[in-house]
Tab-separated table of C-alpha atoms and ligand atoms in Angstrom:
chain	number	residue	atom	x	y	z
H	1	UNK	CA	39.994	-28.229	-2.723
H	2	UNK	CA	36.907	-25.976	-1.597
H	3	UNK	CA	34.731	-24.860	-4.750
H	4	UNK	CA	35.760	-22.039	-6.339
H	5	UNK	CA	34.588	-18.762	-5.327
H	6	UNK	CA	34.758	-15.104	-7.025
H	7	UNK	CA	37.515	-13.196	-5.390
H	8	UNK	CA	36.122	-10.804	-2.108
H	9	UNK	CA	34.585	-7.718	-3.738
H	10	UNK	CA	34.047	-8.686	-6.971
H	11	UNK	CA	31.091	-9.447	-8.307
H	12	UNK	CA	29.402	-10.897	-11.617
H	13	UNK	CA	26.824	-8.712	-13.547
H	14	UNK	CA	24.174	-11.646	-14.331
H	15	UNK	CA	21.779	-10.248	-17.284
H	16	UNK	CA	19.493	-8.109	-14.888
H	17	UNK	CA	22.257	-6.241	-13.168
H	18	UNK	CA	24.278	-5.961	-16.552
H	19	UNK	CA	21.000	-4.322	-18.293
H	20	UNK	CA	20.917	-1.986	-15.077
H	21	UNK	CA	24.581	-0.996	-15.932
H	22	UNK	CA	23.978	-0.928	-19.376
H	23	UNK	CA	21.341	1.665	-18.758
H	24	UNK	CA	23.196	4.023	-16.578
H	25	UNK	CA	26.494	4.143	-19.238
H	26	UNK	CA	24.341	4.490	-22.152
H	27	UNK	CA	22.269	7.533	-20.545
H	28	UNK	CA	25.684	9.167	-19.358
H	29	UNK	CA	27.010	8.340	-22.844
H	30	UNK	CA	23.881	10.038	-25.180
H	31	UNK	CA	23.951	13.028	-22.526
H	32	UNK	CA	27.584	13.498	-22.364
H	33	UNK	CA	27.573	14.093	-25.925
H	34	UNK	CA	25.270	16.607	-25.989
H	35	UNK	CA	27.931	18.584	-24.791
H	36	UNK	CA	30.387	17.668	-27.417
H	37	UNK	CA	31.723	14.759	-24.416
H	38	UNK	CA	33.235	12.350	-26.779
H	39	UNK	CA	34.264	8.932	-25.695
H	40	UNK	CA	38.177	7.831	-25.084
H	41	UNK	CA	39.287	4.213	-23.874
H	42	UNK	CA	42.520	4.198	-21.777
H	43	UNK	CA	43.854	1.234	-20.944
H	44	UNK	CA	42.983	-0.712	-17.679
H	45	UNK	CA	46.483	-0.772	-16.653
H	46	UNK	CA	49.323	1.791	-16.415
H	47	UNK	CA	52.916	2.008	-14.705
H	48	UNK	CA	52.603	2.526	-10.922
H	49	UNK	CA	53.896	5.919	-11.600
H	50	UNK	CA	51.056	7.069	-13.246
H	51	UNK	CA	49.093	7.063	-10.140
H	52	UNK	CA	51.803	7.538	-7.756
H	53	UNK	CA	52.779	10.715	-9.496
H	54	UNK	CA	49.243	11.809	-9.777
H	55	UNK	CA	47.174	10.742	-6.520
H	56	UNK	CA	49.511	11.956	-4.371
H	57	UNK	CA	51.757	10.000	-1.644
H	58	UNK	CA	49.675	10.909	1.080
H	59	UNK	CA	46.346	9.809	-0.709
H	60	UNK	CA	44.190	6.728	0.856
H	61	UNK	CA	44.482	5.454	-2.975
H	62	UNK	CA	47.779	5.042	-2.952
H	63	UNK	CA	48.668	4.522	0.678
H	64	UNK	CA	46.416	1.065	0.750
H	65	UNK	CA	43.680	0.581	-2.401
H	66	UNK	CA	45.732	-0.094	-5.018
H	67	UNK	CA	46.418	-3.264	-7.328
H	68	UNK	CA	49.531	-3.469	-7.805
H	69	UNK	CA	51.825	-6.062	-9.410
H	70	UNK	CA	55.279	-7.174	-11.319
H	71	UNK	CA	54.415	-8.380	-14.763
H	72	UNK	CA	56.575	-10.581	-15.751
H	73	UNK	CA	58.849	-8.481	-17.681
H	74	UNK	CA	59.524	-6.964	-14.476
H	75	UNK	CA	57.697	-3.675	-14.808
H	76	UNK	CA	55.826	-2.372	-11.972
H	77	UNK	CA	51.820	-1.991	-13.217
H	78	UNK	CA	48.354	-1.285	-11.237
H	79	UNK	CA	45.214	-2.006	-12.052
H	80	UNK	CA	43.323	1.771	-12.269
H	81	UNK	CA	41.533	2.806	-9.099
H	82	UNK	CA	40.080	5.739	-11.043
H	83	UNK	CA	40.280	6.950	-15.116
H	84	UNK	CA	41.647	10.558	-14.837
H	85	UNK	CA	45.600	9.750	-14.102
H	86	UNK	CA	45.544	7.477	-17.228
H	87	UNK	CA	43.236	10.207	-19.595
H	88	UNK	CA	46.481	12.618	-18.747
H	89	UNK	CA	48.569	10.447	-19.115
H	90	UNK	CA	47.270	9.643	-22.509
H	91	UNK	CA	46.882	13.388	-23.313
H	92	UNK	CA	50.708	13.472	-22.439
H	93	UNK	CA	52.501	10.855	-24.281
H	94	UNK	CA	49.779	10.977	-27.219
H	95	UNK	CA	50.806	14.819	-28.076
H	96	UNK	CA	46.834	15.615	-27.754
H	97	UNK	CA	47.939	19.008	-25.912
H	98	UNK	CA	48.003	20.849	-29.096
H	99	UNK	CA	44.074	20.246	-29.448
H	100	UNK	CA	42.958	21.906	-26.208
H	101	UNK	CA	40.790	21.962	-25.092
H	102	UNK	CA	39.156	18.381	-25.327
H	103	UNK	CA	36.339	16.674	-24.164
H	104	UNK	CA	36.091	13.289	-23.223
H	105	UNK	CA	33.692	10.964	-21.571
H	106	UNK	CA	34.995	7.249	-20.394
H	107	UNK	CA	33.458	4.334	-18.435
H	108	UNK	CA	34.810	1.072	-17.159
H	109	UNK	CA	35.945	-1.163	-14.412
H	110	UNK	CA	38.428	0.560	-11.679
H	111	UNK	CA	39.769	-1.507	-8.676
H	112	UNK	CA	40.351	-0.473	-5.160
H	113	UNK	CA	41.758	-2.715	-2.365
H	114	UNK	CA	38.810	-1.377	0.279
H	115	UNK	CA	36.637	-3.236	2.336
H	116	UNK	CA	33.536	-4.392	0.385
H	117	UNK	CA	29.807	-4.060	1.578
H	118	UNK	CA	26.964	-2.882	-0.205
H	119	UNK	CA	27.751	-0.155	-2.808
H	120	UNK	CA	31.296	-0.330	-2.355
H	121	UNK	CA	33.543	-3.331	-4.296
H	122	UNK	CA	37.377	-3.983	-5.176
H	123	UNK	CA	36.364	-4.109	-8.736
H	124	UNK	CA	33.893	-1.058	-9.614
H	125	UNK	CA	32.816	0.501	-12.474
H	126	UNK	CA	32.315	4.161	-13.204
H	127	UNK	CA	31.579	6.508	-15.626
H	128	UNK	CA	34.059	10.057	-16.019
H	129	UNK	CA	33.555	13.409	-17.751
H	130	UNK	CA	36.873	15.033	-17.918
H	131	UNK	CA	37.303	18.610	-19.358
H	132	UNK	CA	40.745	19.523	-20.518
H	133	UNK	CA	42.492	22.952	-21.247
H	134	UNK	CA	39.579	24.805	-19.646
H	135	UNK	CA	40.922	27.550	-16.428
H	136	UNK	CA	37.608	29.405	-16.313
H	137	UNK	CA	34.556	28.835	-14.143
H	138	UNK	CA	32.551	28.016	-17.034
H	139	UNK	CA	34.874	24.797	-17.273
H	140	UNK	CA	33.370	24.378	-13.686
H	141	UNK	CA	29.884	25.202	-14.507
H	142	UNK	CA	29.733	22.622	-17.772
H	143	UNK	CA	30.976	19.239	-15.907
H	144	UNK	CA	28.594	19.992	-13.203
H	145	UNK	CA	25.642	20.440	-15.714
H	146	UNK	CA	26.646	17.528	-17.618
H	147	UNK	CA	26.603	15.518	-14.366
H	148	UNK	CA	22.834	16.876	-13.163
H	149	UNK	CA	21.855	16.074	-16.702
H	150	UNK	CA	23.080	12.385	-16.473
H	151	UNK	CA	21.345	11.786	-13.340
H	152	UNK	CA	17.935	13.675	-14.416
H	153	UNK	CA	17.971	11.403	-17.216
H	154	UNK	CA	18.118	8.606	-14.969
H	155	UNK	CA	15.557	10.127	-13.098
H	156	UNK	CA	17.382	10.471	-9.735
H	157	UNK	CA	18.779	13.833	-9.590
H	158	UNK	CA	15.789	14.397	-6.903
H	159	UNK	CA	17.334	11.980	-4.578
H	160	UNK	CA	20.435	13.425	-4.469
H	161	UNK	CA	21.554	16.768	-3.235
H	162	UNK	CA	25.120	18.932	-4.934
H	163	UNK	CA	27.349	19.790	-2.387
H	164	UNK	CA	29.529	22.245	-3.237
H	165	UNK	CA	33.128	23.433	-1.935
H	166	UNK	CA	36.192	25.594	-2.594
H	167	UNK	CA	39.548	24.613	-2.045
H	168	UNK	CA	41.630	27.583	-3.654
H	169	UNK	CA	45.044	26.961	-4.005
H	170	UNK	CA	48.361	29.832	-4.129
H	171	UNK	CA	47.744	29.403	-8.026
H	172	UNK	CA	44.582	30.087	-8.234
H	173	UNK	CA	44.558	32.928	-5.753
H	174	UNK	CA	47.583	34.519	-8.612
H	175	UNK	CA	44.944	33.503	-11.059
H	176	UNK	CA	42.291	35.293	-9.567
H	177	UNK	CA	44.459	38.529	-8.220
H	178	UNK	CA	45.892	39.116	-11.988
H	179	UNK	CA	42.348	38.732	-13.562
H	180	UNK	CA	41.109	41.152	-11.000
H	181	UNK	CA	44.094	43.748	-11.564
H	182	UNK	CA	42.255	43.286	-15.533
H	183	UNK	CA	38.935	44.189	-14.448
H	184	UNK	CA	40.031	47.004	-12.125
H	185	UNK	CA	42.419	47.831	-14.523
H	186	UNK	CA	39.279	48.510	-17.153
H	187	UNK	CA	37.516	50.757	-14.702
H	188	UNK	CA	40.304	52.821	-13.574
H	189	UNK	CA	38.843	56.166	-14.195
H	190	UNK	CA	35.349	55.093	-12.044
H	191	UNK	CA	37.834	54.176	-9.207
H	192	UNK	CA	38.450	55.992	-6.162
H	193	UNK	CA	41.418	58.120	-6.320
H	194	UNK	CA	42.710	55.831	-2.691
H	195	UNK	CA	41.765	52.675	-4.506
H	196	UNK	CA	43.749	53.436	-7.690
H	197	UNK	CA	46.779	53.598	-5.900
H	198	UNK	CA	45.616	50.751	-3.849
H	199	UNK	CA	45.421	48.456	-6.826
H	200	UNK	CA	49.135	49.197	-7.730
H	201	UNK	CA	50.182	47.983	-4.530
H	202	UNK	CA	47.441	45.377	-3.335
H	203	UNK	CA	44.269	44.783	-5.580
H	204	UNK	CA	42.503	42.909	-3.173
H	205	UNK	CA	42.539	45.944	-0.689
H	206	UNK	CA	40.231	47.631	-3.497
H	207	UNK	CA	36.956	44.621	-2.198
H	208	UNK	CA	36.987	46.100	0.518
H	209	UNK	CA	37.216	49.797	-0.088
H	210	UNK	CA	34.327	52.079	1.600
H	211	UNK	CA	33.557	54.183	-1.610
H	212	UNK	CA	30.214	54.223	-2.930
H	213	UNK	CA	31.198	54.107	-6.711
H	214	UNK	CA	34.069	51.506	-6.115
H	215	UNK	CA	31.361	49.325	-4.068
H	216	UNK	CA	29.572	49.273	-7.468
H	217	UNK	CA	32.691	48.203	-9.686
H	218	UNK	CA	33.757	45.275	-7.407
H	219	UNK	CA	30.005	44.245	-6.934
H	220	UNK	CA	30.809	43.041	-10.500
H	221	UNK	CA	33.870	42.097	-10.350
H	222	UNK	CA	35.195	38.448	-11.381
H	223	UNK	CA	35.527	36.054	-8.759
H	224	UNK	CA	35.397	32.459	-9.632
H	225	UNK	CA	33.798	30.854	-7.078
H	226	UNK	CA	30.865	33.372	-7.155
H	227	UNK	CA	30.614	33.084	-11.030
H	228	UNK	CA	30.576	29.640	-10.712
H	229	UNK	CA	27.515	29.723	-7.704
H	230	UNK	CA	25.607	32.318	-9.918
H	231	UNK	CA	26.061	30.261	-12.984
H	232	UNK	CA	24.561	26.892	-11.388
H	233	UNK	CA	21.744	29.385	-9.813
H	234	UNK	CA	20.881	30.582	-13.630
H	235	UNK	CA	21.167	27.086	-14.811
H	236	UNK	CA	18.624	26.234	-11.736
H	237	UNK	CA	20.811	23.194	-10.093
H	238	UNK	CA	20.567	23.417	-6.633
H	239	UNK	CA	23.348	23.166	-4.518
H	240	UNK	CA	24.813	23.104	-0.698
H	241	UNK	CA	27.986	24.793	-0.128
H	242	UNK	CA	29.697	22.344	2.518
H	243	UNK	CA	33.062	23.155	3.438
H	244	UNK	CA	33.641	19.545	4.880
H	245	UNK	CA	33.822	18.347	1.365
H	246	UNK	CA	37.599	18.010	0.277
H	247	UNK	CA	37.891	14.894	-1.940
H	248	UNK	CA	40.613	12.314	-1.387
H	249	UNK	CA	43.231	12.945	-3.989
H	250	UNK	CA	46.063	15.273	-3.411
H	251	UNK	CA	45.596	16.612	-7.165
H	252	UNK	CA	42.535	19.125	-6.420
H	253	UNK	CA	42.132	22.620	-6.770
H	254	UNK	CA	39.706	25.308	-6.718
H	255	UNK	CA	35.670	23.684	-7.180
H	256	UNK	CA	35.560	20.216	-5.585
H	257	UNK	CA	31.709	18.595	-5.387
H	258	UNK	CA	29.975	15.790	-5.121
H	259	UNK	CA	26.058	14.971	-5.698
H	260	UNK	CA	25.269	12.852	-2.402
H	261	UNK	CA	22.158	10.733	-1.506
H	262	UNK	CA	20.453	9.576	1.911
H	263	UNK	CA	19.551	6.398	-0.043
H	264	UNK	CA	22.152	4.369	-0.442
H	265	UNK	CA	23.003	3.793	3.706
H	266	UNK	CA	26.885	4.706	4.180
H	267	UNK	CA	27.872	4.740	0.977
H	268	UNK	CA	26.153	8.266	-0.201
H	269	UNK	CA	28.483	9.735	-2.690
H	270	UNK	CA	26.936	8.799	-6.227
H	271	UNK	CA	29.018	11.474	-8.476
H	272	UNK	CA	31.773	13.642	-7.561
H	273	UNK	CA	34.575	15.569	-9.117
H	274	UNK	CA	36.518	18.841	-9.285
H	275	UNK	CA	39.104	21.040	-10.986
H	276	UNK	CA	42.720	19.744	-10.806
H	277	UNK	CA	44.751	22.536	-12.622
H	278	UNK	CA	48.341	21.916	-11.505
H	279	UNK	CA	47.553	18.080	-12.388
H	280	UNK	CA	49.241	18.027	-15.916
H	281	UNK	CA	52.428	19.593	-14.987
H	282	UNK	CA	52.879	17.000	-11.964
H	283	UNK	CA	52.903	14.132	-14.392
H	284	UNK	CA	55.865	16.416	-16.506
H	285	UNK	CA	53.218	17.562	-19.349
H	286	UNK	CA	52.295	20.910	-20.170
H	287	UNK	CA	50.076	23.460	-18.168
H	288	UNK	CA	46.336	22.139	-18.523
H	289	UNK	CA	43.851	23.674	-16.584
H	290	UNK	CA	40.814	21.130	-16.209
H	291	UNK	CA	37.900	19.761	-14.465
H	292	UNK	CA	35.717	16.704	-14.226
H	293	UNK	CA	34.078	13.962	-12.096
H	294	UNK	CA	33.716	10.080	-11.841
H	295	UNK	CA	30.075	8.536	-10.990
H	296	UNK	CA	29.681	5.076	-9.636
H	297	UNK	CA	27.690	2.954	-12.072
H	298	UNK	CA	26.730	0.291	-8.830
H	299	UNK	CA	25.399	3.353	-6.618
H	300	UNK	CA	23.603	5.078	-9.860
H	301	UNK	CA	21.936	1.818	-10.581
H	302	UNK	CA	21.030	1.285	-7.174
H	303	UNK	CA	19.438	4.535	-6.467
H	304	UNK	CA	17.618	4.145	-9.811
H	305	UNK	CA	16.324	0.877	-8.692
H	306	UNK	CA	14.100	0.055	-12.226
H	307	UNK	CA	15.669	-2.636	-13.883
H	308	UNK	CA	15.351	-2.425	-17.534
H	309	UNK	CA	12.880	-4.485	-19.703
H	310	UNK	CA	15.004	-7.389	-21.876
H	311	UNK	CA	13.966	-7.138	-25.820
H	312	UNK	CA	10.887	-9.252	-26.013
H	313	UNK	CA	11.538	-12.288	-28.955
H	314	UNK	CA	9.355	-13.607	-31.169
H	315	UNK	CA	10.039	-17.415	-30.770
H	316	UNK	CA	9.918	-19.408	-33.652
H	317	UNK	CA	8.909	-22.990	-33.320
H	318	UNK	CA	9.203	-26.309	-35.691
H	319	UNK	CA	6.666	-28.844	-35.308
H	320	UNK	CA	8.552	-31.932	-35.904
H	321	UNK	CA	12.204	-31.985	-38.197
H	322	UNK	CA	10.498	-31.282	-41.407
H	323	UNK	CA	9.825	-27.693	-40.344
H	324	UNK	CA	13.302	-26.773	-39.099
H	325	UNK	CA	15.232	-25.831	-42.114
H	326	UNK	CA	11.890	-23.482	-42.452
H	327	UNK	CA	12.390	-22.085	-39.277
H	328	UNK	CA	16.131	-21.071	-39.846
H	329	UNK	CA	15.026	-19.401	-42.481
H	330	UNK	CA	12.375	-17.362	-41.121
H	331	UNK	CA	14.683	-16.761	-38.269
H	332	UNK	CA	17.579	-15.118	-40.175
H	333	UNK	CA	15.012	-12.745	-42.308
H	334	UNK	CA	13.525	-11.532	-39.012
H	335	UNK	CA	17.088	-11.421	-37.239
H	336	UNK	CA	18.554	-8.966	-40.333
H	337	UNK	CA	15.138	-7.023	-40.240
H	338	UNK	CA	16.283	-6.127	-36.799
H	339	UNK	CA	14.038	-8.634	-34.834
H	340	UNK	CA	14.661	-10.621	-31.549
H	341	UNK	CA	14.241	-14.572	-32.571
H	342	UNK	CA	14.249	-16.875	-29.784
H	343	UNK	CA	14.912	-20.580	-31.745
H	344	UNK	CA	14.681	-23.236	-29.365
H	345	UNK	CA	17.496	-25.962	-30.097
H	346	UNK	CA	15.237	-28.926	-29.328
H	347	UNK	CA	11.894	-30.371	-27.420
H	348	UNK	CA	8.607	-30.836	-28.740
H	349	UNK	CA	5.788	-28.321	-29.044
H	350	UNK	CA	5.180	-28.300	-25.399
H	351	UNK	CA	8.336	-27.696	-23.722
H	352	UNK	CA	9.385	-25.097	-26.755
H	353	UNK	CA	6.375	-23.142	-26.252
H	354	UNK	CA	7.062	-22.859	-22.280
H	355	UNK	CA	10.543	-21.671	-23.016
H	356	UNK	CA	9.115	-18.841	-25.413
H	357	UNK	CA	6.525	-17.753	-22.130
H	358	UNK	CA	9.670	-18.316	-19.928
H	359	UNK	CA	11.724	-16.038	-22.625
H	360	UNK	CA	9.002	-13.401	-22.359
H	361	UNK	CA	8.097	-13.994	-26.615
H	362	UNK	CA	5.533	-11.383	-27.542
H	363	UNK	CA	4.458	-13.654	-30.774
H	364	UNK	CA	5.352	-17.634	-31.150
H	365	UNK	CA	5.007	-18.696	-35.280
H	366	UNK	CA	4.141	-22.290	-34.744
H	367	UNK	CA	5.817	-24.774	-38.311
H	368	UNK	CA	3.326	-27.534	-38.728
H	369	UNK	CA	3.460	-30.445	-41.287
H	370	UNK	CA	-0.607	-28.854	-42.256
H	371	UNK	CA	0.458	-25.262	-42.447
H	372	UNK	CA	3.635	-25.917	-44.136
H	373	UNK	CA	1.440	-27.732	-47.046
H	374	UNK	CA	-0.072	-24.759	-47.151
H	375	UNK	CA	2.819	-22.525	-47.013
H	376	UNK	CA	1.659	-20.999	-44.560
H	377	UNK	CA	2.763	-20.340	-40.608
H	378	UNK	CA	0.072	-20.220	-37.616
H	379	UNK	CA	0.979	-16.842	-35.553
H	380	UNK	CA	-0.063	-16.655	-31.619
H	381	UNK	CA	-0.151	-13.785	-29.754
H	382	UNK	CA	1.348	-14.466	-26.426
H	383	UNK	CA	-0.451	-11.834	-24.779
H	384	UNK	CA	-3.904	-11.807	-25.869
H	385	UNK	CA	-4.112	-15.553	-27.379
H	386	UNK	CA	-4.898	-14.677	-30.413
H	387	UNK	CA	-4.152	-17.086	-33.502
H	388	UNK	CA	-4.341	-16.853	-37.006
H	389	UNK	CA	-2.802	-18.213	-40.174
H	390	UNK	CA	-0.435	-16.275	-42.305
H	391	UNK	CA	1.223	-17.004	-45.825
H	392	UNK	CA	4.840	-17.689	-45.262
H	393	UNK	CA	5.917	-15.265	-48.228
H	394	UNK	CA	4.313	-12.446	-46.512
H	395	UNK	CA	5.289	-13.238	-42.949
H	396	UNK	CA	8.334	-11.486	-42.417
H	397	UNK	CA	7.232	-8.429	-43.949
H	398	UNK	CA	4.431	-8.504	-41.810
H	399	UNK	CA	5.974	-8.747	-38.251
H	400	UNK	CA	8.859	-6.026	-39.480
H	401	UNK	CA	5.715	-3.790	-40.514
H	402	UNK	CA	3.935	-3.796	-37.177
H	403	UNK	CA	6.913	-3.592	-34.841
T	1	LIG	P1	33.971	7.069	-1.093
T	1	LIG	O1	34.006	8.284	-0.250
T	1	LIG	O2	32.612	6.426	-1.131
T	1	LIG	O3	35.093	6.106	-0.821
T	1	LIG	P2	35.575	8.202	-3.180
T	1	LIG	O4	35.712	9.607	-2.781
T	1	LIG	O5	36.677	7.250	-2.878
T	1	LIG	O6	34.186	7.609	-2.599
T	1	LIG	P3	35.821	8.774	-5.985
T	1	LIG	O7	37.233	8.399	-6.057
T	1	LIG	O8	35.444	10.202	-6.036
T	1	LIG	O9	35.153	8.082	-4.708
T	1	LIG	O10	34.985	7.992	-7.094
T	1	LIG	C1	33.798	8.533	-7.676
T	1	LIG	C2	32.612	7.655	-7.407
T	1	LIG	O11	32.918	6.290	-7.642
T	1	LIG	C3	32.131	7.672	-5.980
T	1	LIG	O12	31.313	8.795	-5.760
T	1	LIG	C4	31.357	6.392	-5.896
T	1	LIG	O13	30.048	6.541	-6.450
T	1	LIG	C5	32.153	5.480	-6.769
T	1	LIG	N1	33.043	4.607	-5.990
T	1	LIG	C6	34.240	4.909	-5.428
T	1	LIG	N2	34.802	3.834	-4.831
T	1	LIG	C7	33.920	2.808	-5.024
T	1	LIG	C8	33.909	1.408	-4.659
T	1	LIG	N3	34.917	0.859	-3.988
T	1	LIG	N4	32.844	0.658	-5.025
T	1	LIG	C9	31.807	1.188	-5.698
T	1	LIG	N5	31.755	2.488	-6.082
T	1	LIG	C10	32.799	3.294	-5.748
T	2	LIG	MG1	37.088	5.874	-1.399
């Protein structure tokens, strides 16, 4: 039997990588909810028809990435390849429809069958913003904020670049003609007596009438995509309008983008999203216009390269078995006063005191039979040497204090 080996494209977050990951979700997290984004957990496995239903036939999801398996109760089940499918589905059979529109940020592990290399695995993890209930551009305009945000506050939006495309749809073009026919409608007298009668029969004849004064109404006039632009222009996030950029699921609409980077070799999406209108009805649930995007937590670590600092302990070391009930103690008070203890579990002075350098201890307190006597601990500052002698009664109190 050959030695066991984690499965091809999986992966195990030692602490270093795990603190990177921790990093990037926690960020997304405190940003997310500054725009009321408030968290949901759906579970990491659905029925196969959730994402059937939802990712479309024809998608490269469904055609060859997915996990899919018999339990053995016989039901058909995949593991998610992305967290939208099961959020509707959740808004579905959990009635949350009535509450429109919601707001909900997620992160987690997702699993594609793909061909691993670096930045791409079979199990993932990303963090989602997902927007529900929301048809106008402003929808648009707030995921893609949200998302800039996130990755300013990782301090990579400069390496990346928003590129920007619209896929319009038969529904949104009705959409758009009907709120145009409003907004004409409202200016009817300022109209053109040829465009009045134009907008009974075919509104969007009236864009491209000749008159001077109906030039000036349809300057102003309501058209998503340019709202949208405009609004990211006032918000000053930069963008690229690329009309190669289509997404891979069948469920799109409307605003599809994704925030790229040069950085990470082939694979250079790091965030990317879009509006998915007709989405909820597919999956048999009431109309729900909405928008959002999924980030990759491996490629937004990667690209922000700094790996977070681990909590520096203070390590707390018994000379000799008379000291250790001592040491407990003074472990516990500075554990519940919110302190990092590192308590070795056994060696002498030596080999304790290289695990609290190896640890990265800011402070070792240092139980001797003399000090003890004394009640009293000796403190050393790992960092500048310093030592001194402080009454055990007032220890604790002391290292809280100066934290
Ligand atoms: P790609 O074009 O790289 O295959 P995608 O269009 O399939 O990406 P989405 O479904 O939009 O990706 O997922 C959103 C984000 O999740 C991607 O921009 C990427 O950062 C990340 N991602 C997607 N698939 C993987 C994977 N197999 N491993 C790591 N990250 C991934
Ligand atoms: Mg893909």
């Amino acid at each position: 039997m050959s030695a066991l080996q984690p499965v091809r494209g999986t992966r195990d977050l030692l602490p270093e990588e795990s603190r990177r990951h921790r990093r990037v979700v926690e960020t997304a997290e405190r940003v997310a909810e500054l725009y009321g984004y408030e968290e949901i957990a759906t579970p990491i496995f659905e029925f196969t028809e959730v994402f059937k239903r939802t990712l479309g036939d024809t998608s490269d999801i469904v055609t060859k990435e997915m996990y899919t398996f018999t339990d053995r109760g016989g039901d058909l089940l995949t593991l998610r390849p992305e967290a939208t499918a099961g959020i509707m589905r959740a808004l579905i059979s959990g009635g949350l429809a009535q509450h429109l529109p919601l707001k909900f940020f997620c992160a987690g592990p997702m699993f594609r069958y793909e061909r691993p290399q670096k930045g791409r695995y079979r199990q993932f993890h990303q963090i989602d913003i997902e927007l529900l209930g929301v048809p106008e551009p402003l929808g648009d305009v707030e995921v893609i904020a949200v998302g800039a945000h996130i990755l300013e506050a990782l301090g990579v939006l400069g390496k990346t670049t928003l590129e920007l495309n619209t896929l319009g749809d038969a529904e949104s073009r009705a959409a758009y003609r009907a709120a145009l026919i409003d907004y004409l409608g409202k200016h009817l007298g300022e109209l053109s007596a040829e465009s009045r009668t134009r907008l009974e029969r075919n509104p969007l004849r009236v864009l491209d009438s000749k008159d001077e004064a109906d030039k000036r109404i349809v300057a102003a006039a309501p058209i998503f995509f340019d709202y949208l632009k405009a609004s990211l222009a006032t918000l000053g996030i930069g963008y690229r309008l690329n009309p190669r950029i289509v997404r891979g699921l069948d469920y799109y609409c409307h605003t599809v983008f994704e925030f790229t980077t040069n950085e990470l070799g082939a694979q250079g999406a790091v965030l990317a999203g879009g509006r998915y209108d007709g989405l909820a009805e597919t999956m048999g649930g009431p109309s729900t216009a909405s928008v959002g995007w999924a980030g990759g937590i491996e490629r937004l670590a990667m690209l922000a390269g700094e790996v977070p600092a681990a909590l520096r302990p203070i390590a707390v070391i018994p000379v000799g078995q008379a000291a250790e009930h001592t040491a407990l103690e003074i472990a516990r008070d500075l554990r519940h006063r919110g302190i990092a203890v590192e308590l070795g579990f056994h060696g002498n002075v030596s080999r304790r005191m290289k695990r609290a350098n190896k640890v990265n201890a800011r402070i070792a307190i240092l139980l001797g039979d003399n000090e003890l006597a004394r009640k009293a601990a000796s403190l050393r500052d790992l960092d500048t040497g310093a030592q001194s002698e402080v009454a055990l009664d007032t220890l604790v109190d002391r290292l809280a204090a100066e934290r």
